[in-house]
Coordinates of C-alpha atoms (C1' of nucleotides) in Angstrom, one line a residue:
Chain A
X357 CA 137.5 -8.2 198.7
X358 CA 139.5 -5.9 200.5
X359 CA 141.8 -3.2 199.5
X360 CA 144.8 -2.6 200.7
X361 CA 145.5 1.2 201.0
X362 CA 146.8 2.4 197.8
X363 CA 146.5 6.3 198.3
X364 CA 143.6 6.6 195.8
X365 CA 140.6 5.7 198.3
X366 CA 139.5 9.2 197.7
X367 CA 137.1 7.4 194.9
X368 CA 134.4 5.1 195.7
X369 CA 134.0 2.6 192.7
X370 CA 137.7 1.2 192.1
X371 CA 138.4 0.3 188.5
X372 CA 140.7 -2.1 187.8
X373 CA 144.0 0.2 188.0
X374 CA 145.4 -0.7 191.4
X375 CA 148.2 0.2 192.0
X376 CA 150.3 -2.0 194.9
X377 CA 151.9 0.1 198.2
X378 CA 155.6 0.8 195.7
X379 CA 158.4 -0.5 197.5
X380 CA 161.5 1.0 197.8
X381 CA 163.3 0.0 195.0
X382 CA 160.1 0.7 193.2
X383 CA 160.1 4.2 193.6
X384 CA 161.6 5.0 190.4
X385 CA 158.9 6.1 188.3
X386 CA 159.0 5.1 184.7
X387 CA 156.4 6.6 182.0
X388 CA 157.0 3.6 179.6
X389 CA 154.8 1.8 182.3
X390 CA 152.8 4.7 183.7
X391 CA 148.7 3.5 183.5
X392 CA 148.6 7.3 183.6
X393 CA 150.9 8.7 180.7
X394 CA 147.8 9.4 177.9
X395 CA 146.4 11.9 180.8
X396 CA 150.4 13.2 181.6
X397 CA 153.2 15.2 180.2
X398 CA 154.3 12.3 177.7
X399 CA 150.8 11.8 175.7
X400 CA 151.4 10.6 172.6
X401 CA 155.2 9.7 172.6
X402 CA 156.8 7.3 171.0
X403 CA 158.6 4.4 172.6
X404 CA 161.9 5.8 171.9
X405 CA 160.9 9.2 173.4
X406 CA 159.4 7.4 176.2
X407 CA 162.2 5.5 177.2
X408 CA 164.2 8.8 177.2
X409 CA 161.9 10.5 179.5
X410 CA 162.0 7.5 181.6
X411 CA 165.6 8.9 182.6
X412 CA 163.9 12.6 183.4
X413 CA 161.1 11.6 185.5
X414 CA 163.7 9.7 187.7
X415 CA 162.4 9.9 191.3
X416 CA 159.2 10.0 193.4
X417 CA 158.1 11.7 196.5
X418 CA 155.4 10.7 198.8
X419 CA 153.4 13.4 201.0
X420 CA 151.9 12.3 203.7
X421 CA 148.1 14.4 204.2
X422 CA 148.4 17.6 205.5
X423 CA 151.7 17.7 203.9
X424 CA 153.4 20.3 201.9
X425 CA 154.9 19.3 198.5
X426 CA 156.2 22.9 198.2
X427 CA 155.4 26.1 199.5
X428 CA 154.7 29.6 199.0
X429 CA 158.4 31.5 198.5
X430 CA 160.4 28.3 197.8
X431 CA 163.0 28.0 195.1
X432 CA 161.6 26.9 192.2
X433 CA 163.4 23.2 191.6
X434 CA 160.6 21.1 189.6
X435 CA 157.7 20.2 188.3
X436 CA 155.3 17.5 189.6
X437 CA 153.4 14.7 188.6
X438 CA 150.5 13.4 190.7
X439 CA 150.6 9.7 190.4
X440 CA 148.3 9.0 193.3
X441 CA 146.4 11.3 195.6
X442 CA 144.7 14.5 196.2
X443 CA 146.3 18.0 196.4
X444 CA 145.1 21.4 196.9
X445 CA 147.0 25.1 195.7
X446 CA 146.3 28.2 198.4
X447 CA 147.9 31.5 197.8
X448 CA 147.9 33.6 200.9
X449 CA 147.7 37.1 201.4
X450 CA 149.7 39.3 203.4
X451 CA 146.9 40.0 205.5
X452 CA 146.8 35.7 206.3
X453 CA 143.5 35.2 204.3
X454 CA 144.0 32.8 202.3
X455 CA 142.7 31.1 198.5
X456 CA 141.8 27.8 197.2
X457 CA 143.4 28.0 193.5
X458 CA 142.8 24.5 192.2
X459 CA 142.4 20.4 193.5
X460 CA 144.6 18.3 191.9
X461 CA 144.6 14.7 191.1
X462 CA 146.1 12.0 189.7
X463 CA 147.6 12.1 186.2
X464 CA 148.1 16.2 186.7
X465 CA 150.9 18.4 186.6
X466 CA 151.4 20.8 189.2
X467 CA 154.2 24.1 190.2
X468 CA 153.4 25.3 187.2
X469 CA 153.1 28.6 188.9
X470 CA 157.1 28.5 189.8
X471 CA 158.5 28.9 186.3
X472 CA 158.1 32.7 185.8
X473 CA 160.1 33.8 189.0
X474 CA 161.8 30.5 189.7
X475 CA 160.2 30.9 193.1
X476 CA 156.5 29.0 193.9
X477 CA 153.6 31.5 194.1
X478 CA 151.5 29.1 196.3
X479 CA 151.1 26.3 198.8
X480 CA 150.9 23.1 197.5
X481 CA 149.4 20.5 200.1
X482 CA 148.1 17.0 200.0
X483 CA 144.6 16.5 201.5
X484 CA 145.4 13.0 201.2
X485 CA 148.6 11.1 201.3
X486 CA 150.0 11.2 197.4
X487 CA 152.4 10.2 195.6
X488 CA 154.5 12.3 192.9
X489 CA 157.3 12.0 190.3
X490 CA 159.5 14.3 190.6
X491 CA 160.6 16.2 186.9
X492 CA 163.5 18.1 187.6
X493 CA 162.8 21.2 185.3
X494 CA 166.3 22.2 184.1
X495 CA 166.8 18.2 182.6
X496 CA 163.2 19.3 181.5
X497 CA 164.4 21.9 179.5
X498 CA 167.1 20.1 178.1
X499 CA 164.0 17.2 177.1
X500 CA 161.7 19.5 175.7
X501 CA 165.0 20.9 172.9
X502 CA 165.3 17.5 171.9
X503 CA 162.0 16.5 171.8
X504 CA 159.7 18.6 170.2
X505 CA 156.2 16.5 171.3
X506 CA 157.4 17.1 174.8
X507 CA 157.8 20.5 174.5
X508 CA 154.2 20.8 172.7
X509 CA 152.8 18.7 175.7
X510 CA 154.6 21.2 178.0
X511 CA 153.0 24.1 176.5
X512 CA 149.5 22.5 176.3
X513 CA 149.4 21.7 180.0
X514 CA 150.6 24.9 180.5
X515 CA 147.9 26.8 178.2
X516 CA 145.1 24.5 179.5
X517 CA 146.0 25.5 182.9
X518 CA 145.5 29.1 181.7
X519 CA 142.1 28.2 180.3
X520 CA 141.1 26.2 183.5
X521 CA 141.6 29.2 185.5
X522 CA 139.7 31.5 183.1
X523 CA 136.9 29.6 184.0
X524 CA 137.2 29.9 187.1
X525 CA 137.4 33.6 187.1
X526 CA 133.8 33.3 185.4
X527 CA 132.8 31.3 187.8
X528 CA 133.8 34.1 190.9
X529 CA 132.6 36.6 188.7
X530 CA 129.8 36.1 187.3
X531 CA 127.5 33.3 188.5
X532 CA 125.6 32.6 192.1
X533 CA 126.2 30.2 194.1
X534 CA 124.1 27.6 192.8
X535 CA 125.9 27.8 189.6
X536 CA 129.1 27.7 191.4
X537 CA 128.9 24.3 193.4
X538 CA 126.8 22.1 190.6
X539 CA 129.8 23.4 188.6
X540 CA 132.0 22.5 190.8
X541 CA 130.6 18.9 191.2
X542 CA 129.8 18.3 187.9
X543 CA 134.1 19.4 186.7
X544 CA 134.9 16.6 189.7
X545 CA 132.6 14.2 188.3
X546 CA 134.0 14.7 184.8
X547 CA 137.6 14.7 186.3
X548 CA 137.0 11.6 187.6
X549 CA 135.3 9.7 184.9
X550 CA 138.1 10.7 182.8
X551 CA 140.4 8.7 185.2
X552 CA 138.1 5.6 184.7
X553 CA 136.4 5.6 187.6
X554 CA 132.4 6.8 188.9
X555 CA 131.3 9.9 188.0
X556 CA 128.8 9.5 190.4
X557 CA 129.7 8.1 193.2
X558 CA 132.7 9.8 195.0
X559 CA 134.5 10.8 198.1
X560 CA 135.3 14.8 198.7
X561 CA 138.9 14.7 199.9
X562 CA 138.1 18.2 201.2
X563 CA 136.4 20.4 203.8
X564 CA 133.4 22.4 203.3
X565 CA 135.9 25.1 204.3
X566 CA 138.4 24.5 201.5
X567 CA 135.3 24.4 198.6
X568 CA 134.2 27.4 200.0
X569 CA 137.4 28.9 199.5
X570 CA 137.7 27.8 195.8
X571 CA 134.0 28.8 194.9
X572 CA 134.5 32.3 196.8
X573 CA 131.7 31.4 199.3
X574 CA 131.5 30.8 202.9
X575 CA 131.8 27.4 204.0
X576 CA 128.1 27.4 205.9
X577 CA 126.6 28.7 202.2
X578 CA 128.8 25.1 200.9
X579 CA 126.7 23.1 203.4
X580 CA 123.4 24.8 203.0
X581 CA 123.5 24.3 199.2
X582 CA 124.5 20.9 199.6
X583 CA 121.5 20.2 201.7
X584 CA 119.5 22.0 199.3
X585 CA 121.0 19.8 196.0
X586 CA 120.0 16.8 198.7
X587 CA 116.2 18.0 199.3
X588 CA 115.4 19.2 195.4
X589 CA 116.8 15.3 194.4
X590 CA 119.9 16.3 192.7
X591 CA 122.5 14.9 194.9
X592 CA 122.9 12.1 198.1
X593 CA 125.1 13.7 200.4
X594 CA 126.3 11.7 203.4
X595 CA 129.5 14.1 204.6
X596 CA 132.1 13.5 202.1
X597 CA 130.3 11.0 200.3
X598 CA 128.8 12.5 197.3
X599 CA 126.6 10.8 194.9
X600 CA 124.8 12.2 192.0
X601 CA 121.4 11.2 191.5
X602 CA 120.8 13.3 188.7
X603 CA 123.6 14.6 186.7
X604 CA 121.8 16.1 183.7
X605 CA 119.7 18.2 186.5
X606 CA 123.5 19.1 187.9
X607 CA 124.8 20.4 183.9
X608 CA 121.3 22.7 184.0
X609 CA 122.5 24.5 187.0
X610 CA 125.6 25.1 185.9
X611 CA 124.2 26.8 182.7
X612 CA 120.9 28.1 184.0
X613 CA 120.0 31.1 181.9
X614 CA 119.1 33.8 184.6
X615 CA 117.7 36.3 182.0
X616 CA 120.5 38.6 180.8
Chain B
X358 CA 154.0 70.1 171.1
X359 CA 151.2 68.4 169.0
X360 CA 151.7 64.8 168.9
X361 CA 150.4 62.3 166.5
X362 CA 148.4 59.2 167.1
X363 CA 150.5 56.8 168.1
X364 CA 147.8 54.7 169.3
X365 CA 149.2 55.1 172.8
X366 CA 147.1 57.7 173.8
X367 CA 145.5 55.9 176.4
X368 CA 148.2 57.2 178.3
X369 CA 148.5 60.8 179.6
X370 CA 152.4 61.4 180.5
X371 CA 154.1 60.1 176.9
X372 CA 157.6 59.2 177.7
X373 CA 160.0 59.5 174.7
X374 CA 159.2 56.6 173.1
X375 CA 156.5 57.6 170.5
X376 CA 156.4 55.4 167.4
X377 CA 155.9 57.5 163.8
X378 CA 152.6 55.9 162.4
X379 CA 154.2 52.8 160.7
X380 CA 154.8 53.5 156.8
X381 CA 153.4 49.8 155.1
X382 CA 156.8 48.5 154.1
X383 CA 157.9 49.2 158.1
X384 CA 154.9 46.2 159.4
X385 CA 157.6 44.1 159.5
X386 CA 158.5 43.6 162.6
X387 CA 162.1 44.1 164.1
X388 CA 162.3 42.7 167.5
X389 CA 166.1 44.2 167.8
X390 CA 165.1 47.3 167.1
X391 CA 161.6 47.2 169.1
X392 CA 161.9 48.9 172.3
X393 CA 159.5 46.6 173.8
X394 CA 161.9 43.7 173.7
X395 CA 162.9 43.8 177.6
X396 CA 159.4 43.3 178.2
X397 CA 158.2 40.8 175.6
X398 CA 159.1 37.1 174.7
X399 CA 163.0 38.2 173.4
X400 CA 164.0 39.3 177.1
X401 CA 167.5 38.7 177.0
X402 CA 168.5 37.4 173.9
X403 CA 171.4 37.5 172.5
X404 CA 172.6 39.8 169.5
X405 CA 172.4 36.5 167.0
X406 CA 169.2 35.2 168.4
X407 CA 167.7 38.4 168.5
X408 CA 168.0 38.4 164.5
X409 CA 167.2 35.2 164.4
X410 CA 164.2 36.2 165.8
X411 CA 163.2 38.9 163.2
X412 CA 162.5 36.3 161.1
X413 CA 159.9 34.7 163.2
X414 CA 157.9 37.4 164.0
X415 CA 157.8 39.1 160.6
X416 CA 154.4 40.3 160.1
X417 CA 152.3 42.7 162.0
X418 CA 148.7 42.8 162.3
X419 CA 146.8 46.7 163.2
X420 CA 143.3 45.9 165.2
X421 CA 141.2 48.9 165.3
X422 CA 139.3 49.7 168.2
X423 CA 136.4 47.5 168.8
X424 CA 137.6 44.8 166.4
X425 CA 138.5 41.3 167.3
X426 CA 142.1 40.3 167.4
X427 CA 140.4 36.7 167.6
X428 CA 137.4 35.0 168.4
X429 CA 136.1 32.1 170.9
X430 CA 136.4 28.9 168.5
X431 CA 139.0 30.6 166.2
X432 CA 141.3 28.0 165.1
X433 CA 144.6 29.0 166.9
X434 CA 147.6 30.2 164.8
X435 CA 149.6 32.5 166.3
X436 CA 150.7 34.4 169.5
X437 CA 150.2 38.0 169.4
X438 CA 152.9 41.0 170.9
X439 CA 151.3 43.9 171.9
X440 CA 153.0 47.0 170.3
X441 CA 150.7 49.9 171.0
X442 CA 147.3 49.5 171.8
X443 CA 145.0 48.0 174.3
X444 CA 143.0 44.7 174.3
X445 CA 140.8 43.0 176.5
X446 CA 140.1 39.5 176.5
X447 CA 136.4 37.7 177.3
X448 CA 135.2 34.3 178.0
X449 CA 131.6 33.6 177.1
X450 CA 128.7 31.6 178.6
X451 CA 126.6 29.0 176.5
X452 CA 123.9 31.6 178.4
X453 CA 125.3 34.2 176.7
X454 CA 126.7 36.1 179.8
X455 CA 130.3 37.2 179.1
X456 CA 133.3 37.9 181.8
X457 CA 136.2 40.1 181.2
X458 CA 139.7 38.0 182.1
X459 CA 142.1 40.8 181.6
X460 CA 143.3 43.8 180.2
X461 CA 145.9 43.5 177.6
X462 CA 149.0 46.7 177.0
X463 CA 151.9 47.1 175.3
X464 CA 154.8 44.1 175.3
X465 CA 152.2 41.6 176.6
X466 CA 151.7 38.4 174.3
X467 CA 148.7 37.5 174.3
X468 CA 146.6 33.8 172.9
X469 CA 147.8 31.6 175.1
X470 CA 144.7 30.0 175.5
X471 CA 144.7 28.8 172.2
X472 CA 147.8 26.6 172.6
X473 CA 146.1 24.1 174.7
X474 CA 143.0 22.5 172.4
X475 CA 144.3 24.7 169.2
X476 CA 141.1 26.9 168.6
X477 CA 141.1 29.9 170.8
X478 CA 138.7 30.1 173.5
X479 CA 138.4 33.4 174.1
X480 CA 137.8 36.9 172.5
X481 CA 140.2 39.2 172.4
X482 CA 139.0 42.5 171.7
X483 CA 140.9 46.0 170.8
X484 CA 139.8 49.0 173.6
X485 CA 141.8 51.2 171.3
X486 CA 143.4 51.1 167.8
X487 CA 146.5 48.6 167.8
X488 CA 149.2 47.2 166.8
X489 CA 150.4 43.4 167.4
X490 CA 153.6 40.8 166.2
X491 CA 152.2 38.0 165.2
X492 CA 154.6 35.2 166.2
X493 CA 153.3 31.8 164.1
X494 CA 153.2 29.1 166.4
X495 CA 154.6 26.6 164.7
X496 CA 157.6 28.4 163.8
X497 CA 158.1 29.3 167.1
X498 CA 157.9 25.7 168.5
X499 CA 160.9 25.8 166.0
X500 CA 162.7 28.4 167.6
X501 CA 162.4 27.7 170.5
X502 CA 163.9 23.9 170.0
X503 CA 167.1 25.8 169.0
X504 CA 167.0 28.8 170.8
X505 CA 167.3 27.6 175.0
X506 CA 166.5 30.7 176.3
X507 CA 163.5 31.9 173.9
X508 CA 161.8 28.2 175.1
X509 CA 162.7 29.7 178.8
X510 CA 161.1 33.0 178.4
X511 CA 157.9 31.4 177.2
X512 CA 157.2 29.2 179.8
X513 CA 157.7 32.4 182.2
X514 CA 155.4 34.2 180.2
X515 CA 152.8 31.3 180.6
X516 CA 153.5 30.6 183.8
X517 CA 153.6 34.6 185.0
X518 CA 150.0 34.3 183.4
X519 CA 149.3 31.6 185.7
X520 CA 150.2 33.5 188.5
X521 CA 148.6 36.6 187.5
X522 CA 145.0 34.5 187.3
X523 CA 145.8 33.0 190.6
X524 CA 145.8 36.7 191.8
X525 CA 142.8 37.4 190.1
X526 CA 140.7 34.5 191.8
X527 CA 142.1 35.3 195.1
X528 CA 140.7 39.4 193.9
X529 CA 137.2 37.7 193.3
X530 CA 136.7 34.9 195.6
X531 CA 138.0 36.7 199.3
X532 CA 138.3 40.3 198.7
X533 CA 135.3 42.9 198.7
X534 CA 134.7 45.8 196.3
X535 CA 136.9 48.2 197.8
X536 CA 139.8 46.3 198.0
X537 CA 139.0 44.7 193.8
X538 CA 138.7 48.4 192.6
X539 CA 141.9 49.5 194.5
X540 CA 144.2 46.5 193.9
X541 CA 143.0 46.7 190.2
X542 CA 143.9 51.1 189.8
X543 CA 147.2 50.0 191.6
X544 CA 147.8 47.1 188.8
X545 CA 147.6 49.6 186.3
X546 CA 149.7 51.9 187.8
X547 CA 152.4 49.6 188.2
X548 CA 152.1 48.2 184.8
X549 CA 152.4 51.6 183.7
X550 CA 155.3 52.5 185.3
X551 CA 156.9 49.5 183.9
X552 CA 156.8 51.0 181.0
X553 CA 158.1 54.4 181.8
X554 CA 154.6 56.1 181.8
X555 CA 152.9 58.1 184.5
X556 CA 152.2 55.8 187.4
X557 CA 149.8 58.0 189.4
X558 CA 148.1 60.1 186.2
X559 CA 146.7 58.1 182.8
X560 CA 143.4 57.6 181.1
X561 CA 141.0 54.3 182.0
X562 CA 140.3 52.6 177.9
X563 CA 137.9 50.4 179.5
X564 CA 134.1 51.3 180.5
X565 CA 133.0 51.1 184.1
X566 CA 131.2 48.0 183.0
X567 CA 134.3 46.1 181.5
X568 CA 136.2 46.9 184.9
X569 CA 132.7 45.4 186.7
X570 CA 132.6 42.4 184.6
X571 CA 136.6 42.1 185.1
X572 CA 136.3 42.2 189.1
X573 CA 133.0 40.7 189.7
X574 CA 131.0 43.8 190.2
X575 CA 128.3 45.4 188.3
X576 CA 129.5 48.6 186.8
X577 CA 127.1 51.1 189.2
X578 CA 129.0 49.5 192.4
X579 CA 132.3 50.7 189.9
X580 CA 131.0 54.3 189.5
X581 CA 130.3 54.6 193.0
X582 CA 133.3 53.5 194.5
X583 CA 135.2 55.6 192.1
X584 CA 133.3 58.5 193.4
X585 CA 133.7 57.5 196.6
X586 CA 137.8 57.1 196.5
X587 CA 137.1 60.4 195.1
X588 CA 135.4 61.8 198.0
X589 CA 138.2 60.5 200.4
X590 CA 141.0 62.0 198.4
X591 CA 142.5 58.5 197.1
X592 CA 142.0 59.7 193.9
X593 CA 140.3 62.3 191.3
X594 CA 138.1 60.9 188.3
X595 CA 137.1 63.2 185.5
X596 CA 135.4 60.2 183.4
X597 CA 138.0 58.2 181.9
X598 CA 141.4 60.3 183.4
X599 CA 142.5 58.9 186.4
X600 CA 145.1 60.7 189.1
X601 CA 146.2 59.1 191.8
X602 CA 146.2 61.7 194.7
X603 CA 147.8 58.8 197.7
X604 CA 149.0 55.9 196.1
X605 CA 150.0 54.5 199.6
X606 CA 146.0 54.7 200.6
X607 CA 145.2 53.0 197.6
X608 CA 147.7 50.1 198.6
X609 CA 146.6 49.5 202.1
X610 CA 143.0 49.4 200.5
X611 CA 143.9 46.5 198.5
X612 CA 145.6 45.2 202.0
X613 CA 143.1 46.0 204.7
X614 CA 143.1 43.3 206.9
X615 CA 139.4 43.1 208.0
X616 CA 140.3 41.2 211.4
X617 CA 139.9 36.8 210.0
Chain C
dC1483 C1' 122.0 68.3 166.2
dG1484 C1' 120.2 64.2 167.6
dA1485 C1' 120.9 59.4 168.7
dC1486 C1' 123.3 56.5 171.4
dA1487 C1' 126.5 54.8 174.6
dC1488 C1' 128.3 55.7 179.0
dC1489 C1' 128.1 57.4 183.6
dT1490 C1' 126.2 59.0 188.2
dT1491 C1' 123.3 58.6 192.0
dG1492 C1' 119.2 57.2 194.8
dA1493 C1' 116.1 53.7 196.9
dA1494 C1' 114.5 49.2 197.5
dG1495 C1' 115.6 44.4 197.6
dA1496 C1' 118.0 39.9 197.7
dG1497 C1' 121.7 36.8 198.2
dG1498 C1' 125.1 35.5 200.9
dT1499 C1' 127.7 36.5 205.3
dT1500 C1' 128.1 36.6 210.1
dC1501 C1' 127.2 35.0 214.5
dA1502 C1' 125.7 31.4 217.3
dA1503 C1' 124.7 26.8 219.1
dG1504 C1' 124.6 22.1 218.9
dA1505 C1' 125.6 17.6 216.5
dA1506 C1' 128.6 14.5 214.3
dA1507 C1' 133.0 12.8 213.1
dT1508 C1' 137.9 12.4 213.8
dG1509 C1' 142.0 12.2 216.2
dT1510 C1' 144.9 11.6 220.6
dG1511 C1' 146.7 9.9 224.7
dG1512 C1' 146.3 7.1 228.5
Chain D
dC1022 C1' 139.8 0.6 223.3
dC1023 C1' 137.6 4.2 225.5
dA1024 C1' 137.3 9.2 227.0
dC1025 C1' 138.1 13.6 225.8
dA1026 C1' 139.6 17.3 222.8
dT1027 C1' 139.3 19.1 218.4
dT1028 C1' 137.8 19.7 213.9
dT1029 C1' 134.1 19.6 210.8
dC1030 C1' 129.4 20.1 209.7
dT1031 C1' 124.5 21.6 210.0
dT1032 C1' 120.9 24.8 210.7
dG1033 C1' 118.7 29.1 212.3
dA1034 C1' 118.3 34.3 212.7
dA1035 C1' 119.9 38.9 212.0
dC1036 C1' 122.5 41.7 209.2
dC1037 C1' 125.0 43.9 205.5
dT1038 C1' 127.1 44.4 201.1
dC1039 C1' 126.2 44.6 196.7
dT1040 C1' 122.7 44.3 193.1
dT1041 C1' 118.6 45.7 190.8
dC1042 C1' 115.7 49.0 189.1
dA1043 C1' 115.1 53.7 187.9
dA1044 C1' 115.8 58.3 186.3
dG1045 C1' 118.6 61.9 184.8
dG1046 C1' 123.1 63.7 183.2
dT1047 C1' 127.2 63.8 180.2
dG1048 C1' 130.0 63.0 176.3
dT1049 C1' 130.6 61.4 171.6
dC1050 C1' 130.1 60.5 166.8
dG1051 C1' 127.9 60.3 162.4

DNA sequence: CGACACCTTGAAGAGGTTCAAGAAATGTGG
DNA sequence: CCACATTTCTTGAACCTCTTCAAGGTGTCG
C-alpha cells in the first residue's frame, strides 16, 4: 500500500483515519464531521450545537514546514485548531535566545497565549506542513454566550494548558536530565496513543536542538541520553525514528525516587 | 503612626489603602467597593454588572499562614481573589519532591488549575495570613454567559497565566542563576508597584528555599547570590527586607546577553 | 530560655555545558 | 540525478556552574 501524503506522516503505524489531500472546495472545516472533535473544543456537544459551531470554525489554513502560523507581536485575531500536523511554540528573548514552550498536534488548540493582551506572546511554527481551522475569537465569544458547553470546553483547554505547563516547570526545576527526556518521550507516546495511533513506534518531527530547548538542556546532552536509552535497552533510536522497547522501564525514569 | 495588621505587612511602604480588620458581618464581599477591582476579574465593568457581581462573589474565606487554601486532588469548586495576603502554589511528585509554580498577591485569582479535570492539582498554600473572594464556579459560568465582558476578562486572566508560565520556563530552561534570581526580585518589584507599594524597598514572605524550588535552584545557591548582589551594590538584604539599591543593574542582569 | 526553622558560607564533587571534529542526512542547483 | 553545501547528529575531552555536604550563626515562637 502506499500512502499518499496526508500531512500526518510524522507517525509510523497509520490507523485507519486518513485523511484525503482536501481540495479546495473542501477547505471548509466542519466539526459535525471532524474524526477529531471528542479530542477538540466541541467535546461533548450536541448535534444542534455542533451544527452551529460548524458556522464558527468556518475556514482552514495550511502551513507549509518551517512556516509561521503566527508570530511573536502579531495582533491577536484567533484561535487555532490543529487538524493535521506538527507545531512547535518559541518565545524569544530580547537577547535572541530563544525557548521551546510546547509541540503541538493534531486535535489541539493553540494562541491561547494571545487572549490576555490581544497580541501573541510567541512563535508559532510548523515542523511539518499542517493544517488548521481557523476560530475566529470574537464569533468565539459570541459562541461561548450562547453556548454554555463551549464555553466550559473553552475554559478547560485553557486550564489544562495551565496545568501542562506546571508540569513542565517541574520538569526544568526539579528533575535531571534523565527524568526529563523519558518524560518527555513517554507524554509523546501517550499523546499519541490517545490519537489512535503507536505509542511505540514514532517519528520525532523535531531536532535534537528544539528538544533540547524544551527540556532546558543542550542539544549534544539530547543525543548522548538518547544513546544511552539505546545501550541500557530502553529505546531503538534510528535518527528521528523512535521506538520504545520498553515503556514501563521509560515510566520508572520519569518517577525515579532519587532519595529526597 | 501604629498600624494594625492588615495582613499586608509583607510590604514595607503601606500606601493609603489599609483595610480595618474585617468585622464578621463585612466577609461579604463587595467587588464595587473593593479597591482591588482594576486588577482583578471585574476590570472594567460596568456600574450594573459590577453589582451584579456582588452577588457572585459573596463569601470570603481568611487562610492563616501556613494553611492550605486547597489541596492537590481537592475537588475544584471555586476560584479564589486574593484580598490581602500571600500564597504560593506547589505541584508534587509521586516521589514526593515538590516545586514551587508561583507566588500569589493581592488581586490575583487564583485555582485555575482546577477548571480543567475539576479536582485541583495543586497546593496552594498561605506565606502570610489572608484573605480571599471566593467566586463559585458554577455561578460564574453563569455570569459570564450574560455578562460579555466578565467571560472576556477571564480568558485574559487564564491566558496572562499562560504567558506568565511561558516566562517562567523560558527563566528555567535558558537562563542561569543570576539572571532567575534577578528577573524574579524585578517581578516583585513591578507587581508591587502595580499596586502602589514600594517598588525598590518591601519584605521577601517566602524562604530562600521556596524562591530555590520556584527558579530551579537549591536555596544555598539563593543565599549566595543574594549576598553576592549585595556585595556589588545591586541590592541590600537584611534577611527577609529587601532594597533595591540599582534597579537598572538588576534589569540588565535578567538581560545579559551571554554572546549565543 | 530552649528548640526549631531559617540562613550564611566554605570546600569538594558531579552533572551538564562547551568546544571540537567528523559522520550522516537533507536540500539545492545545475 | 548527481555534486556540493548545509544542516543535523554523534561522540570525546576539558571545563565550569551549581549542587552537595558540612558547620556555625541568627531569628523566632511557644
Amino acid at each position: 500500500m502506499t500512502l499518499r501524503y496526508t500531512g500526518m506522516n510524522f507517525l509510523v503505524n497509520r490507523p485507519a483515519m486518513n485523511h484525503p489531500i482536501p481540495k479546495l472546495q473542501e477547505l471548509r472545516a466542519a466539526c459535525s464531521n471532524c474524526s477529531l472533535r471528542e479530542l477538540c473544543l466541541p467535546i461533548g456537544l450536541s448535534i444542534e450545537d455542533l451544527n452551529a459551531l460548524d458556522n464558527l470554525v468556518s475556514v482552514r489554513k495550511r502551513v507549509k514546514r518551517g512556516g509561521f502560523l503566527f508570530r511573536d507581536g502579531d495582533d491577536f485575531q484567533a484561535l487555532y485548531a490543529i487538524r493535521t500536523g506538527f507545531m512547535k511554540s518559541t518565545v524569544i528573548t530580547e537577547d535572541g535566545r530563544d525557548q521551546v514552550t510546547g509541540f503541538h498536534m493534531l486535535g489541539e488548540i493553540v494562541g491561547l497565549d494571545g487572549i490576555g493582551s490581544s497580541k501573541h506572546s510567541c512563535d508559532m511554527v510548523a515542523l511539518e506542513d499542517s493544517d488548521v481551522c481557523v476560530i475566529h475569537y470574537e464569533n468565539l465569544e459570541d459562541f461561548t454566550q450562547r453556548l454554555p458547553q463551549l464555553q466550559l470546553n473553552l475554559h478547560k483547554i485553557m486550564s489544562r494548558e495551565i496545568v501542562r505547563e506546571h508540569g513542565v516547570m517541574l520538569l526544568l526545576g526539579s528533575r535531571d536530565a534523565d527524568e526529563r527526556l523519558a518524560a518527555f518521550l513517554v507524554n509523546l507516546s501517550q499523546r499519541l496513543k490517545l490519537r489512535g495511533y503507536s505509542p511505540t513506534e514514532f517519528v520525532l518531527r523535531m531536532t535534537r536542538a528544539e528538544i533540547g530547548s524544551y527540556l532546558g538542556l543542550t542539544f549534544e546532552t539530547v543525543s548522548r541520553l538518547l544513546s544511552r536509552f539505546q545501550a541500557d535497552g530502553v529505546i531503538e533510536v534510528n535518527q528521528k525514528n523512535i521506538r520504545i522497547q520498553n515503556l514501563e522501564a521509560l515510566k520508572d525514569l520519569t518517577r525515579r525516587a532519587s532519595c529526597n
